[in-house]
Each structure stands twice: as C-alpha cells, then as structure tokens.
JSON list of N, CA, C and O in Angstrom, two decimals:
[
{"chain": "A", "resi": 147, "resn": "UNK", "atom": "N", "xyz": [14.80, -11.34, 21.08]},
{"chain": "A", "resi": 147, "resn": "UNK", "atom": "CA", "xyz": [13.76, -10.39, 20.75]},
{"chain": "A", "resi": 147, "resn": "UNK", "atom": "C", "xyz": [12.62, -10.54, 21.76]},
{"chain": "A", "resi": 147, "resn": "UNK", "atom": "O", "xyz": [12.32, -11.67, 22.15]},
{"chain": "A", "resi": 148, "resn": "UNK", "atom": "N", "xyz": [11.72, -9.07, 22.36]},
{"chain": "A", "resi": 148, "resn": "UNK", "atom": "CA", "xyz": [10.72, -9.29, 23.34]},
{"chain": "A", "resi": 148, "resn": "UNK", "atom": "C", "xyz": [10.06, -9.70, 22.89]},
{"chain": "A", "resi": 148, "resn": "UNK", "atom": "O", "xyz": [10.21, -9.68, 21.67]},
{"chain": "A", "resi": 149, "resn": "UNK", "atom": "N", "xyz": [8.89, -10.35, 23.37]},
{"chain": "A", "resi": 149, "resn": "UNK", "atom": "CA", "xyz": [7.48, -10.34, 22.89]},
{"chain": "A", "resi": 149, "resn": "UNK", "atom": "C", "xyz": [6.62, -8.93, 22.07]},
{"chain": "A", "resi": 149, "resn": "UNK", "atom": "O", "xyz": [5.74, -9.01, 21.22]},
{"chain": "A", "resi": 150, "resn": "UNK", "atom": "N", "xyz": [7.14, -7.88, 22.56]},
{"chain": "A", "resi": 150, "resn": "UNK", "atom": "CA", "xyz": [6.24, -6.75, 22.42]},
{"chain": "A", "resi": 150, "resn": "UNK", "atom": "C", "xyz": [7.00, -6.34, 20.79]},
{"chain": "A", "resi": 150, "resn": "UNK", "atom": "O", "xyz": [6.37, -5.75, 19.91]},
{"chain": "A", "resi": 151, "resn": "UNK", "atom": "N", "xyz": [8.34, -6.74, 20.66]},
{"chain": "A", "resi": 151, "resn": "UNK", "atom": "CA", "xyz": [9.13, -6.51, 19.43]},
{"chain": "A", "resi": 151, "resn": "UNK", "atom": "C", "xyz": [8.28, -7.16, 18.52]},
{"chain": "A", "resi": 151, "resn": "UNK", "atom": "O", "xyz": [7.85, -6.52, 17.56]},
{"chain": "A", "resi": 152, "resn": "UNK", "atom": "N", "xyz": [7.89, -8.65, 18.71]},
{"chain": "A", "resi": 152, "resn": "UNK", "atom": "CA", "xyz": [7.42, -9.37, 17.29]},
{"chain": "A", "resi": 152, "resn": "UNK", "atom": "C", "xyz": [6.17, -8.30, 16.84]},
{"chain": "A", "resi": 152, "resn": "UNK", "atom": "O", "xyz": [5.89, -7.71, 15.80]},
{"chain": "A", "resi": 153, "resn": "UNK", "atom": "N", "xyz": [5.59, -8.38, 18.13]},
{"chain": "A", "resi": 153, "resn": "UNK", "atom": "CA", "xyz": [3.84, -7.84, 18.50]},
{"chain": "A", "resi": 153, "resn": "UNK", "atom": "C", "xyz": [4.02, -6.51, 17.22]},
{"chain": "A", "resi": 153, "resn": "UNK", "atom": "O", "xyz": [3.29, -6.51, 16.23]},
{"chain": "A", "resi": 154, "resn": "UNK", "atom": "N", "xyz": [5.07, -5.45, 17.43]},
{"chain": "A", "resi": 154, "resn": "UNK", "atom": "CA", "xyz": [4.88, -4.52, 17.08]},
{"chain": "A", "resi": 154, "resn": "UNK", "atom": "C", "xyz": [5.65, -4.60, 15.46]},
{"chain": "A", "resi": 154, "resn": "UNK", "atom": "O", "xyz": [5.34, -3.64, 14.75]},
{"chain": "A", "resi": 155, "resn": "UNK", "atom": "N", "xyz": [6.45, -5.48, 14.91]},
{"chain": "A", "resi": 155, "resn": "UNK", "atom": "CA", "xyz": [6.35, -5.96, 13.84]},
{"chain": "A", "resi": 155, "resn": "UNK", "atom": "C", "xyz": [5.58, -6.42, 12.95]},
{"chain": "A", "resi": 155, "resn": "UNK", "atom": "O", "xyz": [5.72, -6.23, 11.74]},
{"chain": "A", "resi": 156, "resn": "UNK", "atom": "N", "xyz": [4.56, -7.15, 13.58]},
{"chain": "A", "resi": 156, "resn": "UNK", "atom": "CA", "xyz": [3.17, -7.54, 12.97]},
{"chain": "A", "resi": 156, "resn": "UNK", "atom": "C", "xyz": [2.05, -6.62, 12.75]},
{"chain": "A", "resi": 156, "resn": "UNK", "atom": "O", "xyz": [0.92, -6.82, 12.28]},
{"chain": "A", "resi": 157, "resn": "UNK", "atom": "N", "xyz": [2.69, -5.45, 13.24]},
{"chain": "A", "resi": 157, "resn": "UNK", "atom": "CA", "xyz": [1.63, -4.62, 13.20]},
{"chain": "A", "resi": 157, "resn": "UNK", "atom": "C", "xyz": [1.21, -3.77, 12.05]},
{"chain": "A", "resi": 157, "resn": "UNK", "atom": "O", "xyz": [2.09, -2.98, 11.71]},
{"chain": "A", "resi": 158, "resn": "UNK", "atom": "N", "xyz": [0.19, -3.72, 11.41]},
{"chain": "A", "resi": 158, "resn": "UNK", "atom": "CA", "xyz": [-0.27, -3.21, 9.71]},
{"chain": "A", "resi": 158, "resn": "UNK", "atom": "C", "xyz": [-1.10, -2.17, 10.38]},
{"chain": "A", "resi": 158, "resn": "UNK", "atom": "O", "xyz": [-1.64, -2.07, 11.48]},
{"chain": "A", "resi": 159, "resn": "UNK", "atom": "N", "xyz": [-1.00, -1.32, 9.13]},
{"chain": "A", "resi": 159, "resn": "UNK", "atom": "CA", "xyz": [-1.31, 0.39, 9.13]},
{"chain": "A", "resi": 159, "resn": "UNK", "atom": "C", "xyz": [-2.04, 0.06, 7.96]},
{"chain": "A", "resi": 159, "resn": "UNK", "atom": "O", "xyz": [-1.66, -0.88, 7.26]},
{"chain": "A", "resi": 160, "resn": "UNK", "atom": "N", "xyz": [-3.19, 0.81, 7.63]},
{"chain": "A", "resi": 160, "resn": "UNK", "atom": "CA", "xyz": [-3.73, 1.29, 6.04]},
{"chain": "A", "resi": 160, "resn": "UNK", "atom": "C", "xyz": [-3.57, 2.36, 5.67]},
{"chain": "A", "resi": 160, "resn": "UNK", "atom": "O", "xyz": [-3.86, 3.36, 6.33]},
{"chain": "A", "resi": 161, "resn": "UNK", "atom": "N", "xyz": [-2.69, 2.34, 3.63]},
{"chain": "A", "resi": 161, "resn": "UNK", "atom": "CA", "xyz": [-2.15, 2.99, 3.30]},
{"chain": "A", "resi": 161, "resn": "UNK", "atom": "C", "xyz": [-3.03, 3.52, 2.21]},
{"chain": "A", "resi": 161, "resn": "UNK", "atom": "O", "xyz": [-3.65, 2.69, 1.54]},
{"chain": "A", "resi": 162, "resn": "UNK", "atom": "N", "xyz": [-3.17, 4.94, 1.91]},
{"chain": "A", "resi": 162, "resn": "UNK", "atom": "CA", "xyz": [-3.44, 4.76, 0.98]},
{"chain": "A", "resi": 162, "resn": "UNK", "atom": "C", "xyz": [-2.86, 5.15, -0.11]},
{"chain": "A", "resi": 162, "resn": "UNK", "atom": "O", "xyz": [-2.63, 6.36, -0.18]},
{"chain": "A", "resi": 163, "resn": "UNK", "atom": "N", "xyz": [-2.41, 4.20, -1.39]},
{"chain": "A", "resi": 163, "resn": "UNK", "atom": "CA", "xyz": [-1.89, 4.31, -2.77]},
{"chain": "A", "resi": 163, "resn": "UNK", "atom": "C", "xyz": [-2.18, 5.79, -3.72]},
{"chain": "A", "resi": 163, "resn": "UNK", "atom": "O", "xyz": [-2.43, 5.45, -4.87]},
{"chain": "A", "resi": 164, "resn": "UNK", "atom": "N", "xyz": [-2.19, 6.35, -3.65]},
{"chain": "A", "resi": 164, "resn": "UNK", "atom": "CA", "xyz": [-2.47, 7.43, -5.25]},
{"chain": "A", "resi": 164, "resn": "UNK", "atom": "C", "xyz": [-1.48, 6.72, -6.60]},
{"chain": "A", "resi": 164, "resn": "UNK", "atom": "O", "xyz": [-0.47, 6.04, -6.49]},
{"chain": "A", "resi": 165, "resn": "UNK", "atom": "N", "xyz": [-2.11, 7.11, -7.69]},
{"chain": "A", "resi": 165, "resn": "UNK", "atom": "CA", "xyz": [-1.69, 6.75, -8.85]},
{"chain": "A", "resi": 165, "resn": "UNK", "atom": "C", "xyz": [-1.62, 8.04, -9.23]},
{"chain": "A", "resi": 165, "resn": "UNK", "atom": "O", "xyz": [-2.30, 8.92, -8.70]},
{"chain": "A", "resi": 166, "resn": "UNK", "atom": "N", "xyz": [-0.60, 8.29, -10.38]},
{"chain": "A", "resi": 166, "resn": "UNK", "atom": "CA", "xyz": [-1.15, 9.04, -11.50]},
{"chain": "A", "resi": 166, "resn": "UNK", "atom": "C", "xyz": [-1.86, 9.54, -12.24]},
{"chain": "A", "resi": 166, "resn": "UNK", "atom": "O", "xyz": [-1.75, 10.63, -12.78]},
{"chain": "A", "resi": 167, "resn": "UNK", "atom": "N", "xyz": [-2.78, 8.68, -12.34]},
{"chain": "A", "resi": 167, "resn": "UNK", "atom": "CA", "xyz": [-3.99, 9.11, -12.82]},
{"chain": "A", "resi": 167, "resn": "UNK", "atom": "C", "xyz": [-5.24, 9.89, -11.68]},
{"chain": "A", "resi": 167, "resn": "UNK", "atom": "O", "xyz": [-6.33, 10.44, -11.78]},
{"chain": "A", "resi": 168, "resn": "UNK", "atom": "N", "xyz": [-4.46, 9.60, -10.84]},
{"chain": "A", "resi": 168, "resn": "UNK", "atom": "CA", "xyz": [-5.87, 10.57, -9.13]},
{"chain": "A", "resi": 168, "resn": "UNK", "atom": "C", "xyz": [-6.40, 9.54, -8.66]},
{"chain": "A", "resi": 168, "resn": "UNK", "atom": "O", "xyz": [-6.94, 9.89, -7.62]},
{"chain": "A", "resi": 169, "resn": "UNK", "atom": "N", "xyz": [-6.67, 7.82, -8.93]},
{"chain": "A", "resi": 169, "resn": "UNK", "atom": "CA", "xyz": [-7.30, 7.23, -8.62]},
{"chain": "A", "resi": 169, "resn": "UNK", "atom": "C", "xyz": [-6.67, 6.82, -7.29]},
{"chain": "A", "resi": 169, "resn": "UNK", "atom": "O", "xyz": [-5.63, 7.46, -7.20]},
{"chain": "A", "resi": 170, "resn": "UNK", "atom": "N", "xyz": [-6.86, 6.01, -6.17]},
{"chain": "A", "resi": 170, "resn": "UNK", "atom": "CA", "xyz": [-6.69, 5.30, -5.34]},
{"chain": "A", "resi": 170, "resn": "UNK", "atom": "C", "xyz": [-7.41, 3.82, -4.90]},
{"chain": "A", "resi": 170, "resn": "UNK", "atom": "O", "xyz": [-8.53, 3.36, -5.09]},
{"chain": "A", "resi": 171, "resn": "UNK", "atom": "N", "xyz": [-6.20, 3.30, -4.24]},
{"chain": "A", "resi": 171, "resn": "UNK", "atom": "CA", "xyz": [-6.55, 2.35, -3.49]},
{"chain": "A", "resi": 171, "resn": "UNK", "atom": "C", "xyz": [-6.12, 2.13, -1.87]},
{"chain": "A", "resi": 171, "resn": "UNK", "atom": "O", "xyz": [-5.10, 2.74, -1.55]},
{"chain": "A", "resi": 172, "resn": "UNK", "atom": "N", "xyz": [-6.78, 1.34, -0.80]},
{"chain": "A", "resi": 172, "resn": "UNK", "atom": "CA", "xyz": [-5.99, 1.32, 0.11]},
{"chain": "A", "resi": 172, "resn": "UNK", "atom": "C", "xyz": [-5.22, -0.16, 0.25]},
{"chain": "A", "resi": 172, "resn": "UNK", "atom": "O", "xyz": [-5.31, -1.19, -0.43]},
{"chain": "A", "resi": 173, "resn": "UNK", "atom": "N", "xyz": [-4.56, 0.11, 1.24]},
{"chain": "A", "resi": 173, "resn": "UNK", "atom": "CA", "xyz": [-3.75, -1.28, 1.45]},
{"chain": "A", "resi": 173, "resn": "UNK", "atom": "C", "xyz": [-3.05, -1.14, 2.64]},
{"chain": "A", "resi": 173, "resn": "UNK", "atom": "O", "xyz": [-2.41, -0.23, 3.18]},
{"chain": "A", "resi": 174, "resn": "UNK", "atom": "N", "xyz": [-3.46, -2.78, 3.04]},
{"chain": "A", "resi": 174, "resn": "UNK", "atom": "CA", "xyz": [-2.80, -2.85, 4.75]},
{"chain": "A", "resi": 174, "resn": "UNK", "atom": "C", "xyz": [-1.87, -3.54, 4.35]},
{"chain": "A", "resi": 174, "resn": "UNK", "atom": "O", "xyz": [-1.90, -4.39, 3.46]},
{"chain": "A", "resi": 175, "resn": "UNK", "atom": "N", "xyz": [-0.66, -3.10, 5.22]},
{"chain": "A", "resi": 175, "resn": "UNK", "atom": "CA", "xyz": [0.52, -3.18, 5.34]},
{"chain": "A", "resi": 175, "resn": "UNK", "atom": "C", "xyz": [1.45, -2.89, 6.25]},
{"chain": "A", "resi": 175, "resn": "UNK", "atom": "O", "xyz": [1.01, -1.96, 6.93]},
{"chain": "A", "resi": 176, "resn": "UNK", "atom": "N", "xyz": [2.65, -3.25, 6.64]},
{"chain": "A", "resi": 176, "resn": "UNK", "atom": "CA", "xyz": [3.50, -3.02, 7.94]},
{"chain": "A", "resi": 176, "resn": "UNK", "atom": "C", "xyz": [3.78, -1.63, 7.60]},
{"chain": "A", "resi": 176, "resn": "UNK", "atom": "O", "xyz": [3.51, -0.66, 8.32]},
{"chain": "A", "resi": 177, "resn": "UNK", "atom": "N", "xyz": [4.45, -1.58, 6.22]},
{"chain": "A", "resi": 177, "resn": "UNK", "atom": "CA", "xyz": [4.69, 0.30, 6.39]},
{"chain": "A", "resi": 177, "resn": "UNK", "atom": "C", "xyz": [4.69, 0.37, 4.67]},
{"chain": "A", "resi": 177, "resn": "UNK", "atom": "O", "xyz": [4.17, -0.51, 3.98]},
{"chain": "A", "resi": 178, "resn": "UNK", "atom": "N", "xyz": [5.37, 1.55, 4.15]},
{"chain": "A", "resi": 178, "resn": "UNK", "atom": "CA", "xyz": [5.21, 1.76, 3.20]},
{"chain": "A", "resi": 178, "resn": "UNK", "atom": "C", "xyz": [6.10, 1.04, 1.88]},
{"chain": "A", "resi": 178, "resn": "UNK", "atom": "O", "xyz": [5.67, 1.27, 0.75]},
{"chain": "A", "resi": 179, "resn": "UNK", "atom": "N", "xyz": [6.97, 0.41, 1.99]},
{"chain": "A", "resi": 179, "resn": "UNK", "atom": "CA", "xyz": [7.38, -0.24, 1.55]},
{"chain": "A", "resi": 179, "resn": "UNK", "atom": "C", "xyz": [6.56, -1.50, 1.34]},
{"chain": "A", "resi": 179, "resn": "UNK", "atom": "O", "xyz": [6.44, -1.93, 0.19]},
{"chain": "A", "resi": 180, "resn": "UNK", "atom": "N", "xyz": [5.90, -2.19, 2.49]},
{"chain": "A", "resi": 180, "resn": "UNK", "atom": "CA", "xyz": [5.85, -3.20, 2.02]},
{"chain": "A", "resi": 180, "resn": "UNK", "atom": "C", "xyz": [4.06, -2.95, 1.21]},
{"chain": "A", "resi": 180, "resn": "UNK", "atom": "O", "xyz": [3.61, -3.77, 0.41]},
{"chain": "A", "resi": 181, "resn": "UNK", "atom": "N", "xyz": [3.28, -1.65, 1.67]},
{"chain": "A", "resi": 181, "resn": "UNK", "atom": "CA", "xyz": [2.54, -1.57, 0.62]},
{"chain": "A", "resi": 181, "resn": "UNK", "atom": "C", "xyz": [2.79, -1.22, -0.97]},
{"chain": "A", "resi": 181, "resn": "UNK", "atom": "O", "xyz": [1.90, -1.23, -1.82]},
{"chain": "A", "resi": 182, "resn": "UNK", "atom": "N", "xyz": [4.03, -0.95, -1.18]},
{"chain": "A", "resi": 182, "resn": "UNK", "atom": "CA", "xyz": [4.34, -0.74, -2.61]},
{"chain": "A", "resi": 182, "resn": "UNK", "atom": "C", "xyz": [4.49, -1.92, -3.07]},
{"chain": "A", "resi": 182, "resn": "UNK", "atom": "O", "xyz": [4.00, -2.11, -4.19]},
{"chain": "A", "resi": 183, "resn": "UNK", "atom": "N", "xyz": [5.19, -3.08, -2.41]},
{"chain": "A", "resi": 183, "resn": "UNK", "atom": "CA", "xyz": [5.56, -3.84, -3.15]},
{"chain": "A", "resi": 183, "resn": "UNK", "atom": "C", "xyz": [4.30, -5.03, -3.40]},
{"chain": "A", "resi": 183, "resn": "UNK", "atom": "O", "xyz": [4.34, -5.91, -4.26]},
{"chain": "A", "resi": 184, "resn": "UNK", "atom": "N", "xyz": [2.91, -4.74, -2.15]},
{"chain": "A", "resi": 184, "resn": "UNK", "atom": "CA", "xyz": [1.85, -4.89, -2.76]},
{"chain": "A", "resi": 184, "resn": "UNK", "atom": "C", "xyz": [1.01, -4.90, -3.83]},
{"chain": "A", "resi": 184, "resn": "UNK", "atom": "O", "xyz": [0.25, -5.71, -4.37]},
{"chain": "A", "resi": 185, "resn": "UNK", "atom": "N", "xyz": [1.36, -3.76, -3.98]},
{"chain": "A", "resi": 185, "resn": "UNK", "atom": "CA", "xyz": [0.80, -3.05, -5.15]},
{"chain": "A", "resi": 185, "resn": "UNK", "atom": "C", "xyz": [1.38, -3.39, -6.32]},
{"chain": "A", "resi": 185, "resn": "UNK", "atom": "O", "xyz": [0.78, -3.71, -7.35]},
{"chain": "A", "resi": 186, "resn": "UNK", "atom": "N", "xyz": [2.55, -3.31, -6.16]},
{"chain": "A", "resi": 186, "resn": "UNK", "atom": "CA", "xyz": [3.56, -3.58, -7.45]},
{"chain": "A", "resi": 186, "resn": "UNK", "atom": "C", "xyz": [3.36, -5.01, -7.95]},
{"chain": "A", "resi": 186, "resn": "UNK", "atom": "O", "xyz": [3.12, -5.23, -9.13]},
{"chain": "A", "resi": 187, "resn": "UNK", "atom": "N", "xyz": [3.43, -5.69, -7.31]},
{"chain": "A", "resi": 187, "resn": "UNK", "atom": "CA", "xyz": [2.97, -7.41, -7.12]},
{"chain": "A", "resi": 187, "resn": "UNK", "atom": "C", "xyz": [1.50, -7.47, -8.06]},
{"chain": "A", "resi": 187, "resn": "UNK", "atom": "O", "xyz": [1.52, -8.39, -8.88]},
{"chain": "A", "resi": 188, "resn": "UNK", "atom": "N", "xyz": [0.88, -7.05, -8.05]},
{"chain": "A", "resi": 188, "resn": "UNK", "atom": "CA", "xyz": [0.03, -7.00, -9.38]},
{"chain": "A", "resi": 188, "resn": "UNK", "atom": "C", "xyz": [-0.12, -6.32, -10.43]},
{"chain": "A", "resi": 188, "resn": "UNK", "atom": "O", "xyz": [-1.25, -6.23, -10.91]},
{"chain": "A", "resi": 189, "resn": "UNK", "atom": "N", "xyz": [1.23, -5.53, -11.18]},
{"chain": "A", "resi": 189, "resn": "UNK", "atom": "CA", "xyz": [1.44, -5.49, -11.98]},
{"chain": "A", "resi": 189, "resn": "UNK", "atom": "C", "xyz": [0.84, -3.87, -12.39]},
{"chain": "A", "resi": 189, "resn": "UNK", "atom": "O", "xyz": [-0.08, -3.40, -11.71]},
{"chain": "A", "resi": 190, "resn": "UNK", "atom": "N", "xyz": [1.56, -2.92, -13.79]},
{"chain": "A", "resi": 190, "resn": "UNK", "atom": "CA", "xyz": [1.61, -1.90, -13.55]},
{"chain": "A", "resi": 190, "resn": "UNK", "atom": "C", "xyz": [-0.03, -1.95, -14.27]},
{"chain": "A", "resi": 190, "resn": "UNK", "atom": "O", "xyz": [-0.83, -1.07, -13.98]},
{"chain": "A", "resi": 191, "resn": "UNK", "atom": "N", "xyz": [-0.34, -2.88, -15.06]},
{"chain": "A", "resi": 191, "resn": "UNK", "atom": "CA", "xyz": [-1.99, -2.67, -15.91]},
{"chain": "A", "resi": 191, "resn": "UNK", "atom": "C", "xyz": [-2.60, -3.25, -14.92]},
{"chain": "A", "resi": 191, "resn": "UNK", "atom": "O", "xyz": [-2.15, -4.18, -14.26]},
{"chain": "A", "resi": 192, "resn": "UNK", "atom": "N", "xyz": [-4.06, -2.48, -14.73]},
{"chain": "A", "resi": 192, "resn": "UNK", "atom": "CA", "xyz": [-5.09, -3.13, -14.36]},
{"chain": "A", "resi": 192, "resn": "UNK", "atom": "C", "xyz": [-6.49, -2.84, -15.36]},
{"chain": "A", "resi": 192, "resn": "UNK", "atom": "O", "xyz": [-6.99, -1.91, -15.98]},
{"chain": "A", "resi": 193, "resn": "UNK", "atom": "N", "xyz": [-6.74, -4.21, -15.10]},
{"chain": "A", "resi": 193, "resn": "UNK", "atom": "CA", "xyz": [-8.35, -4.37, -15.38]},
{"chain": "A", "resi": 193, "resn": "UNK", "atom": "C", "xyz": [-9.72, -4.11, -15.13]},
{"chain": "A", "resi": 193, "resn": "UNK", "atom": "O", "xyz": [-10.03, -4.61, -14.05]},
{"chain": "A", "resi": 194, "resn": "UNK", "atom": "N", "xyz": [-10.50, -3.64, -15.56]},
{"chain": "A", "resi": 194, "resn": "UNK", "atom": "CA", "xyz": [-11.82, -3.55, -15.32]},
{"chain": "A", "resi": 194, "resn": "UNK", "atom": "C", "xyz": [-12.80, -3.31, -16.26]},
{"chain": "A", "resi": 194, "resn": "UNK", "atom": "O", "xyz": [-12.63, -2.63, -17.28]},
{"chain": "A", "resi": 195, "resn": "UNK", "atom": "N", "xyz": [-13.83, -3.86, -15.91]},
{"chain": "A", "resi": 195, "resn": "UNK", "atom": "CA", "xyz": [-14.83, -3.57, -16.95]},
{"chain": "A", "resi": 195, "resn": "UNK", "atom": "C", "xyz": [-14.30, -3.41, -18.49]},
{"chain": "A", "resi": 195, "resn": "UNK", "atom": "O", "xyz": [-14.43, -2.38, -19.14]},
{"chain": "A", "resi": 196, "resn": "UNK", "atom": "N", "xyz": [-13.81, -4.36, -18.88]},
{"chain": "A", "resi": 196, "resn": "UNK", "atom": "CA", "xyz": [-13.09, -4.79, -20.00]},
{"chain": "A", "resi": 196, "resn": "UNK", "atom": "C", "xyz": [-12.15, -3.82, -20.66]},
{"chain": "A", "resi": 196, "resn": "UNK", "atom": "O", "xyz": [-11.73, -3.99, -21.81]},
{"chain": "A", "resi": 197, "resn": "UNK", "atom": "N", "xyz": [-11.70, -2.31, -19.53]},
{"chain": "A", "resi": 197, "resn": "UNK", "atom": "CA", "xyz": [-10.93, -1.76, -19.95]},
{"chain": "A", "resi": 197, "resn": "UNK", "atom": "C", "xyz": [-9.78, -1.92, -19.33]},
{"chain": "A", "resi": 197, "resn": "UNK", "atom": "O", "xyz": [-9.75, -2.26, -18.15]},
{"chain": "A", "resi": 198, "resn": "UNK", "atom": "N", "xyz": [-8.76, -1.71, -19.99]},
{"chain": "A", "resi": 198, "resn": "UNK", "atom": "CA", "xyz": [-7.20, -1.49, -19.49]},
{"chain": "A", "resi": 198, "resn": "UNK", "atom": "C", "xyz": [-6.71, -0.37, -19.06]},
{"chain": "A", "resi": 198, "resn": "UNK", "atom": "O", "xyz": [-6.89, 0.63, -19.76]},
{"chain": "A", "resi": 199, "resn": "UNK", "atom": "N", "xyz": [-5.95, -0.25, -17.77]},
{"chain": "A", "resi": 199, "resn": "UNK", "atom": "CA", "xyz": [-5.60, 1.02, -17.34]},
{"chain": "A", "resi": 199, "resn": "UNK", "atom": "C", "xyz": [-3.80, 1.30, -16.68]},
{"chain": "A", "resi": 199, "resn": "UNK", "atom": "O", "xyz": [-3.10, 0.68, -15.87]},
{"chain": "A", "resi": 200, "resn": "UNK", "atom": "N", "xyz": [-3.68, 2.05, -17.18]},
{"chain": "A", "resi": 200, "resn": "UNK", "atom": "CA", "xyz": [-2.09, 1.51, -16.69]},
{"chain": "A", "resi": 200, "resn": "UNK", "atom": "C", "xyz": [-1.83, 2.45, -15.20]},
{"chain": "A", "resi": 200, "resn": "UNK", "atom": "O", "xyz": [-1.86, 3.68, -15.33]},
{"chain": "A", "resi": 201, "resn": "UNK", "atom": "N", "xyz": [-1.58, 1.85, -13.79]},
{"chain": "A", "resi": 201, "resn": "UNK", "atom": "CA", "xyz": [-1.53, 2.54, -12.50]},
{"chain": "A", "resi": 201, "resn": "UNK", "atom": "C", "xyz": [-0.58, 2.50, -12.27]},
{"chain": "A", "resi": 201, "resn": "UNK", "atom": "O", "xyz": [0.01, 1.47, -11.94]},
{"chain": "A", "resi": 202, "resn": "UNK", "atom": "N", "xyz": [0.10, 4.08, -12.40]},
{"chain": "A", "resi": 202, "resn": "UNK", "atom": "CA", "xyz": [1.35, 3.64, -11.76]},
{"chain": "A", "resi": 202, "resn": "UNK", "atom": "C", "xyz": [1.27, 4.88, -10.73]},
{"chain": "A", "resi": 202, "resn": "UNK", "atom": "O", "xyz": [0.53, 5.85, -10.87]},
{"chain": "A", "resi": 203, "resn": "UNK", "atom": "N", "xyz": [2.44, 4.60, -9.37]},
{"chain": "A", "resi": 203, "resn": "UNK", "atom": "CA", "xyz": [2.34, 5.06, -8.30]},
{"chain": "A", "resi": 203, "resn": "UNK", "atom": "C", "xyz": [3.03, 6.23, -8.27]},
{"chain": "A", "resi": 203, "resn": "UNK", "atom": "O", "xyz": [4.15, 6.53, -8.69]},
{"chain": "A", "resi": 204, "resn": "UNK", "atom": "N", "xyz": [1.79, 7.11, -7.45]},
{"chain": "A", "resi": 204, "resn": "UNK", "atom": "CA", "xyz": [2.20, 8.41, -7.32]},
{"chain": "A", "resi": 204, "resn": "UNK", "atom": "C", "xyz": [3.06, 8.81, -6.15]},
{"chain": "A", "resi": 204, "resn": "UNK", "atom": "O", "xyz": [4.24, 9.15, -6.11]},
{"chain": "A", "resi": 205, "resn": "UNK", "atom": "N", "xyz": [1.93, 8.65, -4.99]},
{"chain": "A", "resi": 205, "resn": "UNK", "atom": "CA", "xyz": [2.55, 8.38, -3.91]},
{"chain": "A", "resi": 205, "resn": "UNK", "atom": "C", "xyz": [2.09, 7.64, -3.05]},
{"chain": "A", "resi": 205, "resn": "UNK", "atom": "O", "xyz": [1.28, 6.98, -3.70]},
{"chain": "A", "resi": 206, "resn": "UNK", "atom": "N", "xyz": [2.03, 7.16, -1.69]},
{"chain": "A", "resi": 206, "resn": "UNK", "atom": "CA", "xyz": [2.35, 6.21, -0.60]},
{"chain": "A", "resi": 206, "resn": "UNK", "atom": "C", "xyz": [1.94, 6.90, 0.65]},
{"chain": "A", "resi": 206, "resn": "UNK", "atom": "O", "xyz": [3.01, 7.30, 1.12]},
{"chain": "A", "resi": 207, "resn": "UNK", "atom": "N", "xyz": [0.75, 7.35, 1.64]},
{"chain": "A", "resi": 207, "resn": "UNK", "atom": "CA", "xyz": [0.24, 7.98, 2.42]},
{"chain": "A", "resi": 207, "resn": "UNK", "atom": "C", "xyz": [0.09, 7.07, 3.80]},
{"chain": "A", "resi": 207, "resn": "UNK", "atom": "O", "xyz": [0.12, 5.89, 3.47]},
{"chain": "A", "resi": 208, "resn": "UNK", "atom": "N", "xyz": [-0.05, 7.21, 5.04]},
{"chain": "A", "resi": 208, "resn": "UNK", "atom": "CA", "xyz": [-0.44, 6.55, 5.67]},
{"chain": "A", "resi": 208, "resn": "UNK", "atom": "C", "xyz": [-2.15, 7.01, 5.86]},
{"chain": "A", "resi": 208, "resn": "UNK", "atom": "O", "xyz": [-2.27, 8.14, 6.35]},
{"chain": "A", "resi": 209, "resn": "UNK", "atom": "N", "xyz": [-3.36, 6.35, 5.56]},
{"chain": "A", "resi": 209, "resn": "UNK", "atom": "CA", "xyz": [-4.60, 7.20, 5.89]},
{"chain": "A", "resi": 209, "resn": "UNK", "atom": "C", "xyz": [-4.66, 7.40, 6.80]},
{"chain": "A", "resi": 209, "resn": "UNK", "atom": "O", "xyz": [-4.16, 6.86, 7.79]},
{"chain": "A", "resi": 210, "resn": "UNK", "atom": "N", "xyz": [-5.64, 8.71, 6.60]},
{"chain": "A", "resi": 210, "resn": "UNK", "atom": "CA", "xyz": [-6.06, 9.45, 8.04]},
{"chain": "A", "resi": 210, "resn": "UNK", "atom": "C", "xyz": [-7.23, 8.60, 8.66]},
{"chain": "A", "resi": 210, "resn": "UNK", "atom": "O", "xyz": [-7.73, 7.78, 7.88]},
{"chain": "A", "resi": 211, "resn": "UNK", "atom": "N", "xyz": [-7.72, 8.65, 9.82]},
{"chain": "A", "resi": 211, "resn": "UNK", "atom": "CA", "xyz": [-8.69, 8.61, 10.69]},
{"chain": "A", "resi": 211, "resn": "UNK", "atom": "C", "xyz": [-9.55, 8.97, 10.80]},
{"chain": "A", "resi": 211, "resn": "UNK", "atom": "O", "xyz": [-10.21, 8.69, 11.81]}
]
C-alpha cells in the first residue's frame, strides 16, 4: 500500500445525521457508514435536560461548505 493510500484512508469528512424527528447532529467520519455506526454506538434514546428522546436515523448527508 502507498503512502498516499493510508493518507487518504484516514481521511474524515463531516456528516451530517438527520433523525426523524428533524433534529440533527454532525459527525466526523471516514464516510457514511462509519458515521452511522457512530451514532448508533450510543444508542437509539438520548438524553437531555432530564428528558428522553428516542433518535432514530433518517438519513446520512455529507455537509455542505
């Protein structure tokens, strides 16, 4: 493998998440896969402000610029 192969393996994009509900988050990541499984990795409830919310994924974007 070249050098420029690893280089461009390592390389993270920011994604941004939509949920179901309209909310978002972003997340850096090599591509879209491995931001789902980001995301997924903490589980489909989230927390805040002592409410519970259940996020589940809408879709998977690369952001714009």
């Amino acid at each position: 493998m070249k050098v420029r192969d690893i280089e461009e393996m390592k390389k993270e994009t920011i994604f941004e998440v939509t949920f179901t509900n309209h909310s978002t988050v972003f997340i850096k990541a090599m591509d879209k896969g491995h931001a789902r499984r980001i995301v997924e990795k903490n589980g489909t409830q989230w927390s805040a402000a002592g409410i519970t919310v259940e996020m589940i994924i809408d879709k998977i974007e690369e952001a714009k610029n």
